[in-house]
mmCIF file of C-alpha atoms in Angstrom:
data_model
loop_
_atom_site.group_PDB
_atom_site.id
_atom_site.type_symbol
_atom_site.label_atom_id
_atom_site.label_comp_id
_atom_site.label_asym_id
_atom_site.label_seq_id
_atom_site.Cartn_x
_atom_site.Cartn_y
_atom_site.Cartn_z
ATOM 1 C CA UNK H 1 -28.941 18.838 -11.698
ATOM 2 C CA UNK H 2 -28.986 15.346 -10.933
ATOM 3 C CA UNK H 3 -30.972 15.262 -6.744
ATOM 4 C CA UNK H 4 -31.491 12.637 -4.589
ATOM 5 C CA UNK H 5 -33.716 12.531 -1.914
ATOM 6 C CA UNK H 6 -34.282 10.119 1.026
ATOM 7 C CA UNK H 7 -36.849 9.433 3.371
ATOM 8 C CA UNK H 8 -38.763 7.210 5.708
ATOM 9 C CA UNK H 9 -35.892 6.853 8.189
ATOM 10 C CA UNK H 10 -36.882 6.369 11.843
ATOM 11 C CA UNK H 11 -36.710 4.466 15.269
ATOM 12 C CA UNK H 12 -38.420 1.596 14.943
ATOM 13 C CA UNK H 13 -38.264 -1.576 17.851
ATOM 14 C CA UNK H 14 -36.719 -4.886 17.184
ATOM 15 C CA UNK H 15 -38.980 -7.116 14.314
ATOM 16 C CA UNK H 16 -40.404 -3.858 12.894
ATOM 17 C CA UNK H 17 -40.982 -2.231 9.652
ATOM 18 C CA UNK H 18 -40.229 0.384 7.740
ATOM 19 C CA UNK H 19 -40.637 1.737 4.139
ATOM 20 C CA UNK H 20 -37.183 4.247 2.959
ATOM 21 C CA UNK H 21 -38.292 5.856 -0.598
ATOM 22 C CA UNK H 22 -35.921 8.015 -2.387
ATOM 23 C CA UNK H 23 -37.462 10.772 -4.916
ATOM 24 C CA UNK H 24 -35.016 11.563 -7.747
ATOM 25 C CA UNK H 25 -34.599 14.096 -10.319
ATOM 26 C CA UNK H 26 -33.062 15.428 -12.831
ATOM 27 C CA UNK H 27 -32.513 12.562 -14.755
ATOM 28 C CA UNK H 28 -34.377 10.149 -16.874
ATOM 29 C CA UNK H 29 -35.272 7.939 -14.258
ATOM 30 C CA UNK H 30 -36.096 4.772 -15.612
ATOM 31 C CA UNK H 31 -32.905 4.468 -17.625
ATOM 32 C CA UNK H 32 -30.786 3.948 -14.828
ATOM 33 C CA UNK H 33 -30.312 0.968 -12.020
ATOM 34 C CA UNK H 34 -30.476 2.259 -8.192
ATOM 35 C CA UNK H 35 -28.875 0.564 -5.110
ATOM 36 C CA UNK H 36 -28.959 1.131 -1.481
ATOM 37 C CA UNK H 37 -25.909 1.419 1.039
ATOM 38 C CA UNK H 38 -26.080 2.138 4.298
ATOM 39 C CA UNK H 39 -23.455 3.016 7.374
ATOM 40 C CA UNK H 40 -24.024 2.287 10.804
ATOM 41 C CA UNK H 41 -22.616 4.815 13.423
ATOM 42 C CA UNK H 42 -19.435 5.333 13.519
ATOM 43 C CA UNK H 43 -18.637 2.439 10.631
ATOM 44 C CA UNK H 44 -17.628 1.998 7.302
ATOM 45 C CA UNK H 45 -20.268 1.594 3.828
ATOM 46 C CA UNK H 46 -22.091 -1.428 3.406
ATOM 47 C CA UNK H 47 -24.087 -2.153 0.273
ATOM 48 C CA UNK H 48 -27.259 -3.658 0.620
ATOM 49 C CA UNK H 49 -29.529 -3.676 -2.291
ATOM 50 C CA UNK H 50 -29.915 -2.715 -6.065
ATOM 51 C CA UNK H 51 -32.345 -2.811 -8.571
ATOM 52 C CA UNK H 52 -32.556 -2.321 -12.253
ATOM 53 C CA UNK H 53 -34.092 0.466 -14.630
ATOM 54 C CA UNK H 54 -36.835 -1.389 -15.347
ATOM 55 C CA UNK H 55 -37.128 -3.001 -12.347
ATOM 56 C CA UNK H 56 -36.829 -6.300 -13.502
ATOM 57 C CA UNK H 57 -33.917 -7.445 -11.343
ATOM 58 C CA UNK H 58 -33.264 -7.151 -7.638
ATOM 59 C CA UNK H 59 -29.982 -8.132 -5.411
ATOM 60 C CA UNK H 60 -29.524 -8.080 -2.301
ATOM 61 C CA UNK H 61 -26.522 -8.545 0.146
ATOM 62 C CA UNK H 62 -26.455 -11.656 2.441
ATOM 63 C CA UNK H 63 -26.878 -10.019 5.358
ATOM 64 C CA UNK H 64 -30.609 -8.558 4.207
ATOM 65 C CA UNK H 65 -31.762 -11.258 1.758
ATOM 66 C CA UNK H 66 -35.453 -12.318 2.720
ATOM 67 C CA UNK H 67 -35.634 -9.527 4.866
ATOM 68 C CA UNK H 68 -35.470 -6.134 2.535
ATOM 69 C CA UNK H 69 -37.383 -5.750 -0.570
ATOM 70 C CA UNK H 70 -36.006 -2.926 -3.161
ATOM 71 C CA UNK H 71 -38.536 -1.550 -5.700
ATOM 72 C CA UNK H 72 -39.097 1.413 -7.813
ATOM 73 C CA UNK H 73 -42.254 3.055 -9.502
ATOM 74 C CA UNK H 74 -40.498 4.962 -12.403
ATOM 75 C CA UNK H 75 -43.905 6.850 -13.187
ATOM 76 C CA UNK H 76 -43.200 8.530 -9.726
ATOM 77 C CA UNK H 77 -38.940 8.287 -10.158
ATOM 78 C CA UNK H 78 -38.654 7.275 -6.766
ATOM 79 C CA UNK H 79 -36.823 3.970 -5.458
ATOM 80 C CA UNK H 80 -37.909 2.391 -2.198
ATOM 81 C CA UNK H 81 -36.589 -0.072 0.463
ATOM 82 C CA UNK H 82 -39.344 -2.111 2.620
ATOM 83 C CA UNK H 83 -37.654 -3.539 5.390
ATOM 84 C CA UNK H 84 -38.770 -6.538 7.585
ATOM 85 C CA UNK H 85 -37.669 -7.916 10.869
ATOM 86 C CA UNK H 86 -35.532 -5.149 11.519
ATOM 87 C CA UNK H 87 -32.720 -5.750 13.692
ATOM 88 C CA UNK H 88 -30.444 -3.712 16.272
ATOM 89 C CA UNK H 89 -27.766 -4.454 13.548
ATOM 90 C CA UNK H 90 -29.797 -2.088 10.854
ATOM 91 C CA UNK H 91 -29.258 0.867 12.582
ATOM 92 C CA UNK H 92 -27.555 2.917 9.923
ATOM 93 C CA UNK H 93 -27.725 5.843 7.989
ATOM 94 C CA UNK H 94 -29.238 4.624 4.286
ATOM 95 C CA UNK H 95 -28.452 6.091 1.122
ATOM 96 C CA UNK H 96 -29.522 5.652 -2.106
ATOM 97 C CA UNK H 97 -27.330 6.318 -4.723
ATOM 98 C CA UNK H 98 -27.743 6.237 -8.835
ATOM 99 C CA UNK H 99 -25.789 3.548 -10.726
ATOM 100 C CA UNK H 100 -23.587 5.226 -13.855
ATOM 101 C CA UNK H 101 -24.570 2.745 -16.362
ATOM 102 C CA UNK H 102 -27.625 2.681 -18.130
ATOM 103 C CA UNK H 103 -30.313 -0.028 -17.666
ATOM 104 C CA UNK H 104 -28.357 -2.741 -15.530
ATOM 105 C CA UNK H 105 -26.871 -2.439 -12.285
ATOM 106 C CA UNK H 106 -23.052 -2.073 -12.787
ATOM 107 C CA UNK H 107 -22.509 -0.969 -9.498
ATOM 108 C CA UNK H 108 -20.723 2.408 -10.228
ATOM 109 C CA UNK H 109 -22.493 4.396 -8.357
ATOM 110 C CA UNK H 110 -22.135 8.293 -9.548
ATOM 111 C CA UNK H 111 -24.836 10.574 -7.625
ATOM 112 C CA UNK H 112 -25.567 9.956 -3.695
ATOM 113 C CA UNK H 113 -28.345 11.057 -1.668
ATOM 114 C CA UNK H 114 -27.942 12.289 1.821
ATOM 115 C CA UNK H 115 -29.346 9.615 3.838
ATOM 116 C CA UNK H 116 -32.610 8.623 5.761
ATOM 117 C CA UNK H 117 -31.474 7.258 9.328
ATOM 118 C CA UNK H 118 -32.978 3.861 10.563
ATOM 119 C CA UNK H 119 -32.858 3.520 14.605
ATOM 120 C CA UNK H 120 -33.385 -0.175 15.980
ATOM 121 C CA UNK H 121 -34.060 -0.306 19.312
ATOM 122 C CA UNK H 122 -36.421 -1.182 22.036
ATOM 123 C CA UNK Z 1 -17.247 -12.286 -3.035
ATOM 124 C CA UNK Z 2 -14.651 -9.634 -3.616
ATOM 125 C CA UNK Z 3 -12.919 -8.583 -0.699
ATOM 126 C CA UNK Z 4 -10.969 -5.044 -0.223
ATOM 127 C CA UNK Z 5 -8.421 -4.882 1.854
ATOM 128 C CA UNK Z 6 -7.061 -0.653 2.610
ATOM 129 C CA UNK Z 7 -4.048 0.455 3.869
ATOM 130 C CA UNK Z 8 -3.400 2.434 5.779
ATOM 131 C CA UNK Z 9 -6.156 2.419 8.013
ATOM 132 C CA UNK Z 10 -5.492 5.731 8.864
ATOM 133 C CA UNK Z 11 -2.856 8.458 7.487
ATOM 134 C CA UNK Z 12 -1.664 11.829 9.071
ATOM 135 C CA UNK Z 13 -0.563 14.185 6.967
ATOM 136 C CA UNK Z 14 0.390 17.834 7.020
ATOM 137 C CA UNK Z 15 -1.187 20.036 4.618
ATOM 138 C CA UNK Z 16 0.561 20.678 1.428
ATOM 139 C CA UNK Z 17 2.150 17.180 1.178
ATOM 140 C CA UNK Z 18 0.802 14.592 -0.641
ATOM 141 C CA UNK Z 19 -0.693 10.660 0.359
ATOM 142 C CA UNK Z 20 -0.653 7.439 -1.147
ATOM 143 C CA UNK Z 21 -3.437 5.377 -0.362
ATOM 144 C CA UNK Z 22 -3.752 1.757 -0.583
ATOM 145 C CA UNK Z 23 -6.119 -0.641 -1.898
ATOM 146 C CA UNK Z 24 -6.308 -4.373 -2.597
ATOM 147 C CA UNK Z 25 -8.492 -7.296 -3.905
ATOM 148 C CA UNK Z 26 -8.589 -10.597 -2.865
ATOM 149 C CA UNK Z 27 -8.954 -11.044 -6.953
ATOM 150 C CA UNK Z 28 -8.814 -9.399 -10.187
ATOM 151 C CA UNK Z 29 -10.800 -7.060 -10.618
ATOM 152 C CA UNK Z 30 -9.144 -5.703 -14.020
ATOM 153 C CA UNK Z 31 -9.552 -1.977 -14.206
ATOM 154 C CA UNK Z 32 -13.061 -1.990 -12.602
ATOM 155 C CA UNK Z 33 -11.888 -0.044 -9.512
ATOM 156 C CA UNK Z 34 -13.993 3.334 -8.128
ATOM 157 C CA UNK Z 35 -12.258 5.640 -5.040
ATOM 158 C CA UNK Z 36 -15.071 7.381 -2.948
ATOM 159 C CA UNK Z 37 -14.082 10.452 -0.666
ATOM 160 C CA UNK Z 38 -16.598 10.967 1.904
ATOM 161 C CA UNK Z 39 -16.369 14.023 4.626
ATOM 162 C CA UNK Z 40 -17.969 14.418 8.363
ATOM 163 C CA UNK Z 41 -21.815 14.306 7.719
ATOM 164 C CA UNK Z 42 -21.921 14.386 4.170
ATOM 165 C CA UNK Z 43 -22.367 11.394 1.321
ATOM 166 C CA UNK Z 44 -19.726 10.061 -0.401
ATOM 167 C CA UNK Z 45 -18.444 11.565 -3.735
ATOM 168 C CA UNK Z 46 -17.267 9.398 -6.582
ATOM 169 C CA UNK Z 47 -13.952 10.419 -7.092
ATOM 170 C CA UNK Z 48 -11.948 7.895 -9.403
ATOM 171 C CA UNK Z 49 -13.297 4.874 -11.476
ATOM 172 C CA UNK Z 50 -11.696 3.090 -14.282
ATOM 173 C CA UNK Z 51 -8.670 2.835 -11.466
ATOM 174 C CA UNK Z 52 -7.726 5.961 -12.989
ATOM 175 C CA UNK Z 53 -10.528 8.362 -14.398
ATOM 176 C CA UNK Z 54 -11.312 11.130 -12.347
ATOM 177 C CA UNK Z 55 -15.077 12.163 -12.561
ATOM 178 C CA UNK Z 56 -16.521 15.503 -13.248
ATOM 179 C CA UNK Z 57 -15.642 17.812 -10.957
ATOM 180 C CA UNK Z 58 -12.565 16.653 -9.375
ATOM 181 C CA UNK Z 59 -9.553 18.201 -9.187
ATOM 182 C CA UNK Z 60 -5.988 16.966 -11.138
ATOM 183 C CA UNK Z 61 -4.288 16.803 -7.834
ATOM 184 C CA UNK Z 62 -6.114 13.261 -7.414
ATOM 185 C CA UNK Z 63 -4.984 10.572 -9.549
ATOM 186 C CA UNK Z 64 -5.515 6.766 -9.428
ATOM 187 C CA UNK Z 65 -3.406 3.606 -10.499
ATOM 188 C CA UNK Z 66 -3.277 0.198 -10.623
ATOM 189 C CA UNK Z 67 -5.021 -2.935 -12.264
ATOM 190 C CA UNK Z 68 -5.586 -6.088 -11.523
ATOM 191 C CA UNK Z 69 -5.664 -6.590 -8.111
ATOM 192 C CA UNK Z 70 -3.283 -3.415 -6.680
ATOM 193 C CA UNK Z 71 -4.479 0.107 -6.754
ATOM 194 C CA UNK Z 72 -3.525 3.537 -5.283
ATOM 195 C CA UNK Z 73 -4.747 6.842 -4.840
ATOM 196 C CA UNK Z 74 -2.677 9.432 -4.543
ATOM 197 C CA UNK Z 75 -3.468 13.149 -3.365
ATOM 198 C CA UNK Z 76 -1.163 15.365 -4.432
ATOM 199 C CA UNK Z 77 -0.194 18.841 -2.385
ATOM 200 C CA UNK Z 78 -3.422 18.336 0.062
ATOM 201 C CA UNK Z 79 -6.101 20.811 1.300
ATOM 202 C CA UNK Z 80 -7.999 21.169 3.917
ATOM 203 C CA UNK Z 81 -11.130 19.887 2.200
ATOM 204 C CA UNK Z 82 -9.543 16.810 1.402
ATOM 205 C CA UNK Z 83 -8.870 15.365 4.587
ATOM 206 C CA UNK Z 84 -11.922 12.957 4.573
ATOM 207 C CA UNK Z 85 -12.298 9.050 4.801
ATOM 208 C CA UNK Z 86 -11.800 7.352 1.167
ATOM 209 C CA UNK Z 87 -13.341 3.729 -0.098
ATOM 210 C CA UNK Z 88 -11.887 2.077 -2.601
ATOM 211 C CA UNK Z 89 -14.696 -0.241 -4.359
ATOM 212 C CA UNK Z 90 -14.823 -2.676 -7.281
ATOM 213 C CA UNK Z 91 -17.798 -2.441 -9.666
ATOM 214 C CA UNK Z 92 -18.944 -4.581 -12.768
ATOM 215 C CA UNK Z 93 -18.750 -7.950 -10.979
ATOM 216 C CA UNK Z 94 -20.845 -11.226 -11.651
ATOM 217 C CA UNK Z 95 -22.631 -12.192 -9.177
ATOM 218 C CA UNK Z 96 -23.876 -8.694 -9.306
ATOM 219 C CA UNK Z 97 -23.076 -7.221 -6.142
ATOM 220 C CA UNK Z 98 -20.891 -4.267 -4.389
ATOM 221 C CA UNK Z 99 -18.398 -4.755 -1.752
ATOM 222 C CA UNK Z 100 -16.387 -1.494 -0.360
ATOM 223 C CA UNK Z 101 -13.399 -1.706 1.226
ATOM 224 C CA UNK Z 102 -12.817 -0.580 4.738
ATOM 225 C CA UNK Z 103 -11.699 2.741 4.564
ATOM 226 C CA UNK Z 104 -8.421 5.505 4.966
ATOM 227 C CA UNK Z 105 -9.024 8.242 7.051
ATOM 228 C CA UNK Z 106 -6.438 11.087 5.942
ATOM 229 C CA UNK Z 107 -6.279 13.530 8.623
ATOM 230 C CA UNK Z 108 -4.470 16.204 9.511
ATOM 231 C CA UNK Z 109 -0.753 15.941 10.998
#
């Protein structure tokens, strides 16, 4: 059974950091791209990162580029999300989910997580 | 960048009947098209890609249409566990990227 697991979430003050990982299992790991989308309160889904299986390639949306790193350490299977200069406009519930395709990000995203929540706010 | 454009924005429906949900894209986006049903408090759940494919686990009283740049989802004879919010989203695009579209609440008449 394919699991997803999130963590990291928490309130965190304007300009702030934070680290989201998400451990995964039941699949082979490394085979498949990973992305992040998150939901602020209340709002609709917003994608905001992915990464390949090997880790090679990284995208971002607009609104985090420069801020949000995406990275992965498939000897541990877990995918991670370093954020930066966090903003009041971060606050969301994040989610990682597990792209359908092997290898490259497709952006089909098959298996969710239940989401870490990020809290911006002074 | 893709955009998604849902209708309605929300839907009341008694339970029983069936909906037809909306979903369209400010280009082609072939046959590349995914429907997500997400319920209070809980992730969403690929329901439909290919336009028309339903994934594992879903039941035949959701089917998908469309290509190009029109799609619909249709729930046939509904439940009460499928009155939920559904995105419609586009996948397999250059630059590589994901945009979802703003959602249908279907909820109960």
């Amino acid at each position: 059974e394919v699991q997803l697991l999130e963590s990291g979430g928490d309130l965190v003050q304007p300009g702030g950091s934070l680290r989201l990982s998400c451990a995964v299992s039941g699949l082979t790991f490394s085979s498949h791209a990973m992305a992040w989308v998150r939901q602020a309160p209340g709002k609709g889904l917003e994608w905001v990162s992915a990464i390949t299986g090997s880790g090679g390639s990284t995208y971002y949306a607009d609104s985090v580029k420069g801020r949000f790193t995406i990275s992965r350490d498939n000897s541990k299977n877990t995918l991670y999300l370093q954020m930066n200069g966090l903003r009041v406009e971060d606050t969301a519930l994040y989610y990682c989910a597990k792209d359908e395709r092997l290898n490259a990000f497709y952006g089909l995203l098959d298996y969710w997580g239940q989401g870490t929540l990020v809290t911006v706010s002074s | 960048e893709i955009v998604m454009t849902q209708s309605p924005a929300t839907l009341s429906v008694s339970p029983g009947e069936s909906a037809t949900l909306s979903c369209r894209a400010s280009q082609s986006v072939s046959s590349s098209l995914a429907w997500y049903q997400q319920k209070p408090g809980q992730a969403p759940r690929l329901l439909i890609y290919g336009a028309s494919t339903r994934a594992t686990g879903i039941p035949a009283r959701f089917s998908g249409s469309g290509s190009g740049t029109e799609f619909t989802l249709t729930i046939s004879s509904l439940h009460s566990e499928d009155f939920a919010v559904y995105y419609c989203q586009p996948y397999n695009n250059w630059p590589p990227g994901v945009t979802f579209g703003q959602g249908t609440k279907v909820q109960i008449k």
